[in-house]
Tab-separated table of C-alpha atoms in Angstrom:
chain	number	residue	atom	x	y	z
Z	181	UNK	CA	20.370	-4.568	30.855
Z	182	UNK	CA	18.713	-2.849	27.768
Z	183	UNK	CA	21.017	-4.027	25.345
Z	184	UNK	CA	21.022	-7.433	25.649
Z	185	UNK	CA	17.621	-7.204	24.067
Z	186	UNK	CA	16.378	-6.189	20.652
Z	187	UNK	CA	13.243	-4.364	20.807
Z	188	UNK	CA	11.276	-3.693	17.820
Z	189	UNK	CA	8.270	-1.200	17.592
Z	190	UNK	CA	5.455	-1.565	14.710
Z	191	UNK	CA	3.891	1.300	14.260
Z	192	UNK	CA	2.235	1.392	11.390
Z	193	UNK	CA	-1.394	0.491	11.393
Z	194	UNK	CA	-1.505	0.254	15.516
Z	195	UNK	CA	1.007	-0.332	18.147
Z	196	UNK	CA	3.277	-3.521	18.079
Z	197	UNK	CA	6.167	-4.445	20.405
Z	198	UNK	CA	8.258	-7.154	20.180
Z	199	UNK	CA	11.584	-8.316	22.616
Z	200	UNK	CA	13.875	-10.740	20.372
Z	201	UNK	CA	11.264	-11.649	18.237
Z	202	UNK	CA	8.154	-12.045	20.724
Z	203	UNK	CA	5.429	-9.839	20.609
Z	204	UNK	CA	4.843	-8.596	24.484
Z	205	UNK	CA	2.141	-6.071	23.941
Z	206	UNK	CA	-0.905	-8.512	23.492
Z	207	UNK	CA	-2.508	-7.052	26.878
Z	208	UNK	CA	-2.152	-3.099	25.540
Z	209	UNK	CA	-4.888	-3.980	22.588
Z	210	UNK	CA	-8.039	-3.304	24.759
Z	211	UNK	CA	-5.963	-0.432	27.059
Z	212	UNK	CA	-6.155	2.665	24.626
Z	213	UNK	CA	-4.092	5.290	26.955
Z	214	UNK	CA	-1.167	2.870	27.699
Z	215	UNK	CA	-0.868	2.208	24.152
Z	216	UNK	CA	-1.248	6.177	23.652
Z	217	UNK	CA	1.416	6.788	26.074
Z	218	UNK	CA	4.591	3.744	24.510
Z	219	UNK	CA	3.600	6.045	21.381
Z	220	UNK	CA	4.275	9.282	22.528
Z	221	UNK	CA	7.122	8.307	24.774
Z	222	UNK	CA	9.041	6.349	21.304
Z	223	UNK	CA	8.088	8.935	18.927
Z	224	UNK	CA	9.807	11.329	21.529
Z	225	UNK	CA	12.355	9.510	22.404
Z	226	UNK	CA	15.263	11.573	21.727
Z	227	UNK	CA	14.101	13.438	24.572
Z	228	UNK	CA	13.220	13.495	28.488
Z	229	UNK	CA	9.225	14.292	28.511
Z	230	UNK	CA	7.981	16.534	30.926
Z	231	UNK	CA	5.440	14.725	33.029
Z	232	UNK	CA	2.530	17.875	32.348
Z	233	UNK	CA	3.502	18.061	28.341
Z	234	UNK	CA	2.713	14.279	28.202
Z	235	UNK	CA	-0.341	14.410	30.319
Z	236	UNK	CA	-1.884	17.458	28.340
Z	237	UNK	CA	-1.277	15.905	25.078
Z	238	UNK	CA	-2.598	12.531	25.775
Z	239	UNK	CA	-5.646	13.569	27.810
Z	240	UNK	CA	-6.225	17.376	26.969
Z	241	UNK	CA	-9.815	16.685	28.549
Z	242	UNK	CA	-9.424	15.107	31.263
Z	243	UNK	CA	-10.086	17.203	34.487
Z	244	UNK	CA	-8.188	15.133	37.060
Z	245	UNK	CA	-7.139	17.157	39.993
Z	246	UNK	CA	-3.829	15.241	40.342
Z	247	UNK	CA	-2.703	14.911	36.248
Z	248	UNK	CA	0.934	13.628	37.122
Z	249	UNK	CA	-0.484	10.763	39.514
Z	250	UNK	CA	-3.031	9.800	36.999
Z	251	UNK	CA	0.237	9.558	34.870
Z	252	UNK	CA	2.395	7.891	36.776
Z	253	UNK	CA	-0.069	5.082	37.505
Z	254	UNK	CA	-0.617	4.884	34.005
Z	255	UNK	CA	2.927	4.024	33.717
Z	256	UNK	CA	3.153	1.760	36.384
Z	257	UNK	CA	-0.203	0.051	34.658
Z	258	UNK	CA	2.200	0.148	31.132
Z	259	UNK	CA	5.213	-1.376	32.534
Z	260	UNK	CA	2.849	-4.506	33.823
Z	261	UNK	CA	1.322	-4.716	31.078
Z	262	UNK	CA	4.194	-5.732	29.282
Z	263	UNK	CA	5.426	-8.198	31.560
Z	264	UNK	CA	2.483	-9.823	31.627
Z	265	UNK	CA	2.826	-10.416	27.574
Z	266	UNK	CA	6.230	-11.858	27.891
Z	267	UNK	CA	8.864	-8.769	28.176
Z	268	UNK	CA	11.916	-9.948	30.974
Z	269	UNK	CA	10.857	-8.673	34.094
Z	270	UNK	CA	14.235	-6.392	34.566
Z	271	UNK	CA	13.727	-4.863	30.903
Z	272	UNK	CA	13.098	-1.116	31.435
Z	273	UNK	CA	11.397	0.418	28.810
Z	274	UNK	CA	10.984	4.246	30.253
Z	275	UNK	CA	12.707	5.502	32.871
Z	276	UNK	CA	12.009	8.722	34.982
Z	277	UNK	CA	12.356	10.662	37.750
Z	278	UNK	CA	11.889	14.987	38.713
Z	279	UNK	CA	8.864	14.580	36.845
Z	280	UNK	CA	9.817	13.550	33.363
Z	281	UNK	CA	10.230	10.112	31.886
Z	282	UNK	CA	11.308	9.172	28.573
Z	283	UNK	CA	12.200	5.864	26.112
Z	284	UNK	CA	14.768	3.995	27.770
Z	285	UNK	CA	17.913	5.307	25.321
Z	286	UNK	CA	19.860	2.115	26.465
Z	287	UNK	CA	17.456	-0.113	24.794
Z	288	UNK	CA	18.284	-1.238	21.259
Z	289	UNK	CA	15.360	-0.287	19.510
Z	290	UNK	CA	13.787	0.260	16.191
Z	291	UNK	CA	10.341	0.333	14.518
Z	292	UNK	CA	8.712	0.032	10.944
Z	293	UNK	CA	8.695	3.905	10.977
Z	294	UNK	CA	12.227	4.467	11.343
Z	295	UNK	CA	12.874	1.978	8.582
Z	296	UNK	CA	10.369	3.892	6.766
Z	297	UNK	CA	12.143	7.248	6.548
Z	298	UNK	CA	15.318	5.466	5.984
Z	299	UNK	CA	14.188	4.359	2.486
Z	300	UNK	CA	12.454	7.370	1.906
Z	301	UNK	CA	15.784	9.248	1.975
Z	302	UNK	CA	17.819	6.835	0.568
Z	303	UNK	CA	15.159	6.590	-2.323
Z	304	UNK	CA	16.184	10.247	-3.290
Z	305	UNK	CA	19.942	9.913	-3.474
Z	306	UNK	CA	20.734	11.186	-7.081
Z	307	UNK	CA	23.856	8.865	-7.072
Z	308	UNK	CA	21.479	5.818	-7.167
Z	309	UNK	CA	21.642	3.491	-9.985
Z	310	UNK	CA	17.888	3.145	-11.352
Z	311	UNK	CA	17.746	-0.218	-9.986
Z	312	UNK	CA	19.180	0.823	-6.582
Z	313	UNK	CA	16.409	3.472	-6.927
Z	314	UNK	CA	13.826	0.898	-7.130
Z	315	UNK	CA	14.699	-1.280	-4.198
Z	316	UNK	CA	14.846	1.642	-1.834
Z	317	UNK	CA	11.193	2.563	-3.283
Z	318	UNK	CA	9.814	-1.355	-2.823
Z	319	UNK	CA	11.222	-1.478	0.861
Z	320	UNK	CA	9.155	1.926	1.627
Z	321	UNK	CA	6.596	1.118	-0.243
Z	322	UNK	CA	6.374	-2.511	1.631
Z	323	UNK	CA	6.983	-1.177	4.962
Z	324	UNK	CA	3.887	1.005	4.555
Z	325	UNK	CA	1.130	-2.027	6.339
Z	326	UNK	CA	-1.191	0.548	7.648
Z	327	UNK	CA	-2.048	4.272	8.704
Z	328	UNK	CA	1.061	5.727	10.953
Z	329	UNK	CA	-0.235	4.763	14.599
Z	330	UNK	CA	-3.958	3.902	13.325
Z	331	UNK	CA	-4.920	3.214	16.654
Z	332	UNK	CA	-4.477	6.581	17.898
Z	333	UNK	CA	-6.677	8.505	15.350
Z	334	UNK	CA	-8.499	11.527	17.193
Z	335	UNK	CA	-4.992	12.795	18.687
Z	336	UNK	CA	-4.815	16.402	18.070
Z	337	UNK	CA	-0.726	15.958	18.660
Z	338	UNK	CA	-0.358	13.240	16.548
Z	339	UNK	CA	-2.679	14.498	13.643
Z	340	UNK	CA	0.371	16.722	12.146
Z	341	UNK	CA	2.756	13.954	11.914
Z	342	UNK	CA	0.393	11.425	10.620
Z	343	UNK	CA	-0.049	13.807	7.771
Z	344	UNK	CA	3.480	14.016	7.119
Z	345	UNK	CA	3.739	10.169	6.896
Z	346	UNK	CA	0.848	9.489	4.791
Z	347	UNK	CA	2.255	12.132	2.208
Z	348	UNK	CA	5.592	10.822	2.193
Z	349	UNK	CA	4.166	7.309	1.536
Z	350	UNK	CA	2.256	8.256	-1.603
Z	351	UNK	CA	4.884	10.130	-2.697
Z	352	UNK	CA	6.978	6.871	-2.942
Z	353	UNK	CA	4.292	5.054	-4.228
Z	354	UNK	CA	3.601	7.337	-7.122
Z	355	UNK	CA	7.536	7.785	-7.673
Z	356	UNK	CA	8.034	3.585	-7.725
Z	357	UNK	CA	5.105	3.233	-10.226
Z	358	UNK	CA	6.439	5.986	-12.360
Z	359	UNK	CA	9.824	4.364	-12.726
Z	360	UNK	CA	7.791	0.765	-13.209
Z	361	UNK	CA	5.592	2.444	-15.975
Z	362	UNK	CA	8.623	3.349	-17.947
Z	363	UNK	CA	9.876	0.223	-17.112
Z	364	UNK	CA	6.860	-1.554	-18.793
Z	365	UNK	CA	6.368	-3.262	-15.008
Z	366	UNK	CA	2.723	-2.197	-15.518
Z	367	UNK	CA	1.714	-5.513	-13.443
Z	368	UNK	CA	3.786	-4.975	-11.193
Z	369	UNK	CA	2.505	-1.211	-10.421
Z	370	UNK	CA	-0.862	-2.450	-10.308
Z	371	UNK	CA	0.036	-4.900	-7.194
Z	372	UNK	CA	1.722	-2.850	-5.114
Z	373	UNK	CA	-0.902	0.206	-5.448
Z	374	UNK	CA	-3.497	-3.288	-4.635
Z	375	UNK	CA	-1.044	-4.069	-1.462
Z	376	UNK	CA	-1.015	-0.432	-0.846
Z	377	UNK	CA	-4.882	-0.657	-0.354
Z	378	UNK	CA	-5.174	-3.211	1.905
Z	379	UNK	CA	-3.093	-0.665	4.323
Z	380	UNK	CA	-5.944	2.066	3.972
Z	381	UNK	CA	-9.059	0.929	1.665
Z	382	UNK	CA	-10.769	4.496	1.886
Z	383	UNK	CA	-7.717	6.674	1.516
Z	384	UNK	CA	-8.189	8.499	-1.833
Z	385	UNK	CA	-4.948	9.476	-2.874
Z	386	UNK	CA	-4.583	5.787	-2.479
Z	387	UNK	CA	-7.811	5.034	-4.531
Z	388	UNK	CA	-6.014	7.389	-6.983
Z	389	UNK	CA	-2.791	5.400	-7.430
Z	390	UNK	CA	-4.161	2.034	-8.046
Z	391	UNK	CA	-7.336	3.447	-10.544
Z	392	UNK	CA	-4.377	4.668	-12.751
Z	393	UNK	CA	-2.254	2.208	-12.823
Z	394	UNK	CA	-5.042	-0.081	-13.471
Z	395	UNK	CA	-5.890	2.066	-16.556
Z	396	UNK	CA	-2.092	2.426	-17.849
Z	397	UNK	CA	-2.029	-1.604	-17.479
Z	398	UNK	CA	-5.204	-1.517	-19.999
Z	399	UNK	CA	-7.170	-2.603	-17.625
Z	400	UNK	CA	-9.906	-0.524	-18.064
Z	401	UNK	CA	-12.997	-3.046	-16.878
Z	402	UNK	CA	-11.066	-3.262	-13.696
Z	403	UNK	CA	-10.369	0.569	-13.107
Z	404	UNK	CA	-14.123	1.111	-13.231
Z	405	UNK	CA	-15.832	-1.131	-11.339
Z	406	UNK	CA	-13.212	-0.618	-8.527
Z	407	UNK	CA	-14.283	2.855	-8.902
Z	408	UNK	CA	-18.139	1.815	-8.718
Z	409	UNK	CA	-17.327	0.063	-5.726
Z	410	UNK	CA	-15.414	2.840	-4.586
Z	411	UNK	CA	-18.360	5.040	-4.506
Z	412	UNK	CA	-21.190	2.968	-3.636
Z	413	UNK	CA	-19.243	2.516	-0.380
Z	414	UNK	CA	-19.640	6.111	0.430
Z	415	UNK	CA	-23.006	6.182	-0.684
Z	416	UNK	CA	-24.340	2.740	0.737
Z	417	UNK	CA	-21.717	2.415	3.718
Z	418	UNK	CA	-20.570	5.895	4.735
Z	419	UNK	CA	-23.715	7.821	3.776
Z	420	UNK	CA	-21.890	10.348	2.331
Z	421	UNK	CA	-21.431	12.129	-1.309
Z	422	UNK	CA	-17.906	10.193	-2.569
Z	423	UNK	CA	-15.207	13.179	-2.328
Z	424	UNK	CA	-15.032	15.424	-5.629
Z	425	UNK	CA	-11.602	14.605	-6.199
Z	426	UNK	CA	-12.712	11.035	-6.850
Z	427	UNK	CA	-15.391	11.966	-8.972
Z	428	UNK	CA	-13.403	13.990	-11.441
Z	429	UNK	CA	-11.036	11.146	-11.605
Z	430	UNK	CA	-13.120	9.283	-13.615
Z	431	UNK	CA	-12.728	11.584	-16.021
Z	432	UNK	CA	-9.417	11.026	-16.278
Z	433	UNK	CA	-9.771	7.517	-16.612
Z	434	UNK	CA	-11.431	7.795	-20.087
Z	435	UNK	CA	-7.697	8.901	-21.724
Z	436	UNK	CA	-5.094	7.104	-19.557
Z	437	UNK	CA	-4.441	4.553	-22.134
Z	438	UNK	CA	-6.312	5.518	-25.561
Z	439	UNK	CA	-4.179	4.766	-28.615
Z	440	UNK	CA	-4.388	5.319	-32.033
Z	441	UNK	CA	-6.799	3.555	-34.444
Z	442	UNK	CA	-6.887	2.809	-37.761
Z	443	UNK	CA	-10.733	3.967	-38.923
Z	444	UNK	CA	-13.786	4.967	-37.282
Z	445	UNK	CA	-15.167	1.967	-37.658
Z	446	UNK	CA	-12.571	0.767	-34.617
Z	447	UNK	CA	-13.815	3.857	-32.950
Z	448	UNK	CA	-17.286	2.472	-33.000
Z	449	UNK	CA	-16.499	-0.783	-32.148
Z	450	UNK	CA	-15.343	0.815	-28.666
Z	451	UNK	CA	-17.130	3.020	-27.612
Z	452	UNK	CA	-20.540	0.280	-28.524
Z	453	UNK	CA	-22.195	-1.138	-25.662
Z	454	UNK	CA	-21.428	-5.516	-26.013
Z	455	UNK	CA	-25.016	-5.979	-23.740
Z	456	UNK	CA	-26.774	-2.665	-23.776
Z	457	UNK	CA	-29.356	-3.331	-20.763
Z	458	UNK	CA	-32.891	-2.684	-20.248
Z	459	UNK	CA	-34.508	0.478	-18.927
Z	460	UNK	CA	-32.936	3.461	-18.395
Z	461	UNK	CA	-29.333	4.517	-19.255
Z	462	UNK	CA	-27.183	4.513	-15.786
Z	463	UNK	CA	-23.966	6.402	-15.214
Z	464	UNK	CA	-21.929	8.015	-13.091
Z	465	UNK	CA	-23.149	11.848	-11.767
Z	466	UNK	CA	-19.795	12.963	-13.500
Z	467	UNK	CA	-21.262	11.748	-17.245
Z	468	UNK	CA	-24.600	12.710	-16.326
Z	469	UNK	CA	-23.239	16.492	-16.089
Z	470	UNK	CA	-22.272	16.641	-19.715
Z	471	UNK	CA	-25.400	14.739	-20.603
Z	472	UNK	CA	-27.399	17.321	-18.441
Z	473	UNK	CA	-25.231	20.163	-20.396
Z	474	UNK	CA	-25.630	18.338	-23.596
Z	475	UNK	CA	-29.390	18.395	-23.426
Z	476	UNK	CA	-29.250	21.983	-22.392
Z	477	UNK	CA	-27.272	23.503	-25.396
Z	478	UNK	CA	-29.786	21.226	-27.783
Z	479	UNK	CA	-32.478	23.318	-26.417
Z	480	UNK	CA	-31.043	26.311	-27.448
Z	481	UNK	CA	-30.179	25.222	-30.662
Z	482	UNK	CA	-33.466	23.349	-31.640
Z	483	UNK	CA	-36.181	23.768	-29.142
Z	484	UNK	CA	-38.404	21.439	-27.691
Z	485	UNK	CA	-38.684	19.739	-24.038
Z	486	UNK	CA	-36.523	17.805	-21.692
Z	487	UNK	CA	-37.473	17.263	-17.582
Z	488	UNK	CA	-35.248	16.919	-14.747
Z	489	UNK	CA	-36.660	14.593	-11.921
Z	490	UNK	CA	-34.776	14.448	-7.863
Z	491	UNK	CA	-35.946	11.161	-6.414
Z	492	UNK	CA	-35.626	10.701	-2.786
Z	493	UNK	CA	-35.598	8.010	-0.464
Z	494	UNK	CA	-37.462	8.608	2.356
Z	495	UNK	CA	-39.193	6.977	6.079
Z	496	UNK	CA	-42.480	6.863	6.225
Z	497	UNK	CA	-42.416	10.608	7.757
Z	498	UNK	CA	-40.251	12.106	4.700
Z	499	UNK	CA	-37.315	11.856	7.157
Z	500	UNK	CA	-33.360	10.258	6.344
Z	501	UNK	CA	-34.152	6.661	6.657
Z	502	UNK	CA	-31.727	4.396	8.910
Z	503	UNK	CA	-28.189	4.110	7.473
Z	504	UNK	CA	-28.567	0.184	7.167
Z	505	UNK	CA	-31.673	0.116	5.615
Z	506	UNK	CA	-29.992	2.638	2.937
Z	507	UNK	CA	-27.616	0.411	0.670
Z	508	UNK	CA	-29.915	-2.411	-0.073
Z	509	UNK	CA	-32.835	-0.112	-0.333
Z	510	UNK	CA	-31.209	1.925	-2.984
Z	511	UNK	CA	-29.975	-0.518	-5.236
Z	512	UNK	CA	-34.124	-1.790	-5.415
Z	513	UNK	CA	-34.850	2.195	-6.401
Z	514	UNK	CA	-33.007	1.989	-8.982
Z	515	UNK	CA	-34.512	-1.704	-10.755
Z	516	UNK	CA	-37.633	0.345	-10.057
Z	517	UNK	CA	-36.700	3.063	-12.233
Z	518	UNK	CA	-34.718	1.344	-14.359
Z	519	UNK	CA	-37.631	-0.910	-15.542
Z	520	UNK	CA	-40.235	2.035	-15.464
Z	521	UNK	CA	-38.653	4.659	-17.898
Z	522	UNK	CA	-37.291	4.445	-21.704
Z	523	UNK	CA	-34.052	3.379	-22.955
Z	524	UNK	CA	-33.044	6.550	-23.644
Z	525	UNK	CA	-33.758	8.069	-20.382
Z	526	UNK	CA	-30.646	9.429	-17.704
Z	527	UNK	CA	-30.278	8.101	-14.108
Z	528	UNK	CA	-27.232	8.786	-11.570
Z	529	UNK	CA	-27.070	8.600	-8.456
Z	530	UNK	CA	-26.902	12.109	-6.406
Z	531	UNK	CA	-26.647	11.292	-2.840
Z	532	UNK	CA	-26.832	8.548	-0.014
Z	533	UNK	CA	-30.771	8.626	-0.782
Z	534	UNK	CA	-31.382	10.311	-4.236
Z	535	UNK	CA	-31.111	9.765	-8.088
Z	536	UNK	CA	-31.132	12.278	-10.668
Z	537	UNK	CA	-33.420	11.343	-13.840
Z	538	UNK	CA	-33.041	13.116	-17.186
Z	539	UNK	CA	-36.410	12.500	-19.381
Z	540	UNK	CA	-35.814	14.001	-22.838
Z	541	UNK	CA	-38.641	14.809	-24.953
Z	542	UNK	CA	-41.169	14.922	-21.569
Z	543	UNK	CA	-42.803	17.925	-20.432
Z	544	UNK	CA	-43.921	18.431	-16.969
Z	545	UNK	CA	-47.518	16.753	-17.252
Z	546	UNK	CA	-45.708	13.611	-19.329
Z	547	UNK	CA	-42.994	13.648	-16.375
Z	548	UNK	CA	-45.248	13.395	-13.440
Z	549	UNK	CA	-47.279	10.488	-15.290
Z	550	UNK	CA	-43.581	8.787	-15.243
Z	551	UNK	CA	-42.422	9.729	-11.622
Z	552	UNK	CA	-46.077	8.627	-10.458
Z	553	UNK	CA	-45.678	5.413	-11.719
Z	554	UNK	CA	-41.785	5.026	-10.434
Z	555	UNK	CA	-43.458	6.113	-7.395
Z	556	UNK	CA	-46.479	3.158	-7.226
Z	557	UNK	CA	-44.396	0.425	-8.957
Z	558	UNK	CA	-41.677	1.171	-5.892
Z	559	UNK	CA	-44.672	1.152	-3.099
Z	560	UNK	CA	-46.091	-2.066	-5.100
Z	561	UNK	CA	-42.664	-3.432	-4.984
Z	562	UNK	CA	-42.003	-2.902	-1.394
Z	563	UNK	CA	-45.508	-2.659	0.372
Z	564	UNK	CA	-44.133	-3.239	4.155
Z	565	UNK	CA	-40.627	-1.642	4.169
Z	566	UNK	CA	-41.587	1.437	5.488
Z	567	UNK	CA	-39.882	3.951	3.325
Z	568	UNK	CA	-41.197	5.875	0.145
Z	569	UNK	CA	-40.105	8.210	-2.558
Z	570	UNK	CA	-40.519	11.295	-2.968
Z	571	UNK	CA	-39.647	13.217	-6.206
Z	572	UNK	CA	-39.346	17.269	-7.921
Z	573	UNK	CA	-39.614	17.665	-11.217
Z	574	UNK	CA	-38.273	20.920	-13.177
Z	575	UNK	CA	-37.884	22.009	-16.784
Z	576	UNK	CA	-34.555	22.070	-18.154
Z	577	UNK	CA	-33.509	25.414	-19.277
Z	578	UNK	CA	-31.863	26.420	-22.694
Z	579	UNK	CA	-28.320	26.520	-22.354
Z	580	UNK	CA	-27.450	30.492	-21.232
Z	581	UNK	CA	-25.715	32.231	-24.487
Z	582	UNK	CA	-27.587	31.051	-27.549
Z	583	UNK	CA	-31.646	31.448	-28.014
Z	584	UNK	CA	-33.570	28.937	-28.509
Z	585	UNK	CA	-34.572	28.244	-32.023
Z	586	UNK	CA	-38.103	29.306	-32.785
């Protein structure tokens, strides 16, 4: 009876099936395990699954005295499942029996996935015109809509092959922007690396692809404040330090499209600020590094002073505030010290709760006049919200290799 019906499997970003069209697994969305165990059972299917392999990988903590009833109820629960969303009531999915079951190898089936891997291959064919090249790339590329089984993501089995996926997908999404780049499809690179995100926002290699292409399209603005937004989700959202693969990225952005120019005055013209802001100069901890370094190697060249400053967000015991408060919080620590310190004065961000401040010219009695007042104008600023900073301060050091100048 299974091939008078055309089943189709989604797999990427979460478990889909569909019987001539109609989606019949509506009532697997809130029932993890059954969806767990279509999954295993299709991505298997070339083989009869031993009733104890599929119970150990899809429960590897569960301490059920009877494992292969637990499973075959499961089943049972499956197969109901997906009558009750509209699959024919004869349609046999998995069959079994001498404890093993597989996918039913009558049915005529397919999913996203093995479309996937189709293109992939085809994609690489050396007797490809350029163009044929291309259109293998776009349908791999578009069949990409989300992480391989997404819904499944703490399953030690499926970890491995998830892996595999994900690298094969940014392979052909850094091999069909290539060829578009030389093609001058700049535009067109930069949508499908956009497209591309809306499968997996936080995925860095990701990230990666689309920051570049924005930056070979000239589209510098863009490129960076989808990289400031980028990282002030892992700081405000995640509570996390952004990964440093990310960070030395926007390094890289900086070159991706310079060109020649004519005189320095062109050169100036760039690299001026159109609005320079008030207060302090903010950047990314990446520039504040050379800045940092800069500062050093003056020192040992010409003497004189600079202060580094850690500011800390803190509860009203010096402990990690809540996550929530975090985001919002931050962004009013830095207007505070923004409007408190000079021009010419360093901030970055460092952390989930903590900025960096670089105070040329101070020494350590100037610096904790400054930090003291950051410190009031914040408490002044926010008299009932609980938190408070907290701050070190600490001489810079001469850059290591040349004295300082007397």
């Amino acid at each position: 009876m299974g091939q008078r019906y055309k089943v189709e499997v989604s797999l990427f970003g979460g478990l889909e099936i569909r019987v001539d069209g109609q989606v019949v697994s509506g009532p697997l969305v809130r029932a993890k395990k059954l969806r767990t165990v279509a999954e295993y059972l299709y991505i298997n299917r070339g083989r009869a699954v031993p009733y104890d392999e599929l119970a150990s990988a899809l429960w590897p903590e569960d301490d059920s005295a009877n494992p292969r009833g637990a499973l075959k109820t499961a089943l049972h629960r499956l197969r109901r499942a997906l009558v009750q969303g509209g699959a024919p009531e004869g349609l046999e999915f998995f069959t079994g029996g001498q404890g093993e079951c597989r996918w039913n190898p009558l049915l005529r089936s397919e999913s996203d996935a093995d479309k996937f891997a189709v293109a992939c291959r085809q994609s690489e064919d050396a007797r490809l015109l350029r163009s044929e090249q291309l259109d293998w790339l776009r349908r791999a590329v578009g069949l990409y809509t989300g992480r391989f089984c997404a819904d499944a993501p703490d399953a030690a089995w499926l970890s491995p092959l998830q892996a595999q996926v994900h690298a094969a997908f940014v392979s052909v999404l850094e091999r069909l922007c290539a060829l578009l780049g030389e093609d001058g499809a700049r535009a067109e690179a930069v949508e499908v690396c956009r497209r591309a995100l809306e499968a997996d926002a936080e995925d860095i290699a990701l990230n990666r692809c689309y920051l570049l292409a924005l930056s070979a399209a000239g589209q510098e603005d863009a490129a960076r404040a989808h990289y400031e937004k980028l990282t002030d989700r892992y700081y405000s959202k995640l509570g996390v330090q952004p990964p440093d693969e990310l960070l030395v990225l926007y390094r890289e952005l900086g070159g991706q499209s310079a060109q020649q120019v004519s005189d320095v005055r062109s050169v100036c013209e760039k690299l001026a600020e159109p609005q320079p802001p008030e207060g302090a100069f903010v950047c990314e901890y990446e520039v504040f590094k050379d800045l940092y370094r800069r500062e050093a190697r003056n020192l040992a060249r010409y003497g004189g002073q600079v202060s580094l400053a850690l500011i800390t967000l803190t509860d009203q015991h010096q402990g990690i505030p809540e996550r929530a408060l975090i985001g919002r919080t931050m962004e009013q620590v830095l207007a505070v010290i923004r409007r408190t310190v000079r021009r010419g004065d360093v901030v970055a961000r460092y952390g989930p709760t903590q900025f960096v401040l670089l105070l040329p010219t101070v020494d350590q009695d100037t610096g904790e006049q400054v930090l003291g007042r950051i410190r009031d104008n914040f408490r002044r600023a926010h008299p009932h919200g609980g938190m408070q900073l907290v701050y070190q301060l600490h001489a810079v050091q001469p850059a290591v290799g040349e004295p300082a100048k007397p």
